Amino acid sequence: QVQLVESGGGLVQPGGSLRLSCAASGIIFSIYSMGWYRQAPGKERELVAGITSGGITNSADSVKGRFTISRDNAKKTVYLQMNSLKPEDTAVYYCNVYLPVAGTRGNYWGQGTQVTVSS
């Protein structure tokens, strides 16, 4: 079955950096777009960044210039490099893939990894 496993979260001071990883299994990773979302306490889940199978990326205005999404198809892993972190980046970060194929169609999520930005 589809499995997404995030890692790399933690506590970091403002201005610091973290790199999140999401290892995928159960899918033909290279053909699907992948995304990173986040959800802060009391807020809705929001898209942080996405990357297509061809490597085209997009990101939320709030993280442009600070966060970079990338993928390694050989390792079936998508990354989120987060620099210049701010307290407002504190959230649980989730990896996502949408499968359009009948029988498995739907959004799939990892378990999430906590990122806390605080001094």
Coordinates of C-alpha atoms in Angstrom, one line a residue:
Q1 CA 0.0 0.0 0.0
V2 CA 1.0 3.7 -0.3
Q3 CA 3.2 4.8 2.5
L4 CA 4.7 8.2 3.1
V5 CA 7.2 8.6 6.0
E6 CA 8.4 12.1 7.0
S7 CA 11.5 12.9 9.0
G8 CA 13.7 15.8 9.9
G9 CA 11.5 18.0 12.0
G10 CA 12.6 19.4 15.3
L11 CA 13.1 22.6 17.4
V12 CA 15.2 25.3 15.8
Q13 CA 15.9 29.0 16.6
P14 CA 14.6 31.8 14.4
G15 CA 16.8 32.2 11.4
G16 CA 17.9 28.6 11.5
S17 CA 17.4 25.8 8.9
L18 CA 15.9 22.3 8.7
R19 CA 15.6 19.8 5.9
L20 CA 12.6 17.6 5.9
S21 CA 12.5 14.3 4.0
C22 CA 9.6 12.2 2.9
A23 CA 10.2 8.6 1.8
A24 CA 7.5 7.1 -0.4
S25 CA 6.7 3.4 -1.0
G26 CA 3.9 1.6 -2.8
I27 CA 3.8 4.0 -5.7
I28 CA 5.7 4.6 -8.9
F29 CA 7.2 7.7 -7.3
S30 CA 8.7 9.2 -10.4
I31 CA 5.5 9.8 -12.3
Y32 CA 3.6 11.7 -9.5
S33 CA 3.6 15.3 -8.3
M34 CA 4.5 15.5 -4.6
G35 CA 3.6 18.2 -2.1
W36 CA 4.5 19.5 1.4
Y37 CA 1.7 20.9 3.5
R38 CA 1.6 22.3 7.0
Q39 CA -0.9 22.8 9.7
A40 CA -0.5 25.1 12.6
P41 CA -2.6 24.9 15.8
G42 CA -6.1 26.2 15.2
K43 CA -5.5 26.7 11.5
E44 CA -6.3 24.8 8.3
R45 CA -3.8 22.7 6.5
E46 CA -2.1 24.7 3.8
L47 CA 0.1 24.0 0.8
V48 CA 3.7 24.9 1.4
A49 CA 5.4 23.7 -1.8
G50 CA 4.8 21.3 -4.7
I51 CA 7.0 19.6 -7.3
T52 CA 5.8 17.9 -10.5
S53 CA 7.2 14.7 -11.9
G54 CA 9.3 16.8 -14.2
G55 CA 10.7 18.9 -11.4
I56 CA 8.6 22.0 -11.8
T57 CA 8.1 23.6 -8.5
N58 CA 5.7 26.0 -6.8
S59 CA 5.6 27.4 -3.3
A60 CA 3.4 29.6 -1.1
D61 CA 4.1 33.3 -1.1
S62 CA 4.9 33.1 2.6
V63 CA 7.9 30.8 2.0
K64 CA 9.2 31.9 -1.3
G65 CA 12.9 32.6 -1.2
R66 CA 13.3 30.6 2.0
F67 CA 12.0 27.1 1.3
T68 CA 13.0 24.8 -1.5
I69 CA 11.3 21.6 -2.5
S70 CA 13.3 18.9 -4.4
R71 CA 13.0 15.2 -5.2
D72 CA 15.3 12.2 -5.8
N73 CA 13.4 9.7 -7.9
A74 CA 16.1 7.0 -7.3
K75 CA 15.5 7.3 -3.6
K76 CA 11.8 7.8 -3.9
T77 CA 12.2 10.8 -1.6
V78 CA 11.0 14.4 -1.6
Y79 CA 12.7 17.0 0.4
L80 CA 11.9 20.4 1.8
Q81 CA 14.9 22.6 2.6
M82 CA 13.8 25.3 5.0
N83 CA 16.0 28.3 5.6
S84 CA 15.6 31.6 7.5
L85 CA 12.9 30.0 9.6
K86 CA 10.4 32.2 11.5
P87 CA 8.2 31.5 14.5
E88 CA 5.2 31.5 12.2
D89 CA 6.6 28.5 10.3
T90 CA 5.9 26.4 13.4
A91 CA 3.5 23.6 12.4
V92 CA 3.2 20.0 11.7
Y93 CA 4.5 19.4 8.2
Y94 CA 2.9 16.7 6.0
C95 CA 4.0 15.0 2.8
N96 CA 1.3 14.4 0.2
V97 CA 0.6 12.6 -3.0
Y98 CA -2.6 12.5 -5.1
L99 CA -3.1 9.3 -7.0
P100 CA -5.6 9.7 -9.9
V101 CA -5.7 6.0 -10.8
A102 CA -9.1 4.3 -10.4
G103 CA -9.0 1.9 -7.5
T104 CA -6.5 4.0 -5.5
R105 CA -7.7 7.4 -6.4
G106 CA -7.3 10.0 -3.6
N107 CA -5.0 12.0 -1.4
Y108 CA -2.4 10.2 0.7
W109 CA -0.6 11.7 3.7
G110 CA 2.3 10.9 5.9
Q111 CA 2.1 11.0 9.7
G112 CA 3.5 14.4 9.9
T113 CA 6.7 15.9 11.4
Q114 CA 6.6 18.7 14.0
V115 CA 8.6 21.8 13.2
T116 CA 8.9 24.3 16.1
V117 CA 10.7 27.7 15.6
S118 CA 11.4 29.3 18.9
S119 CA 14.2 31.0 20.8

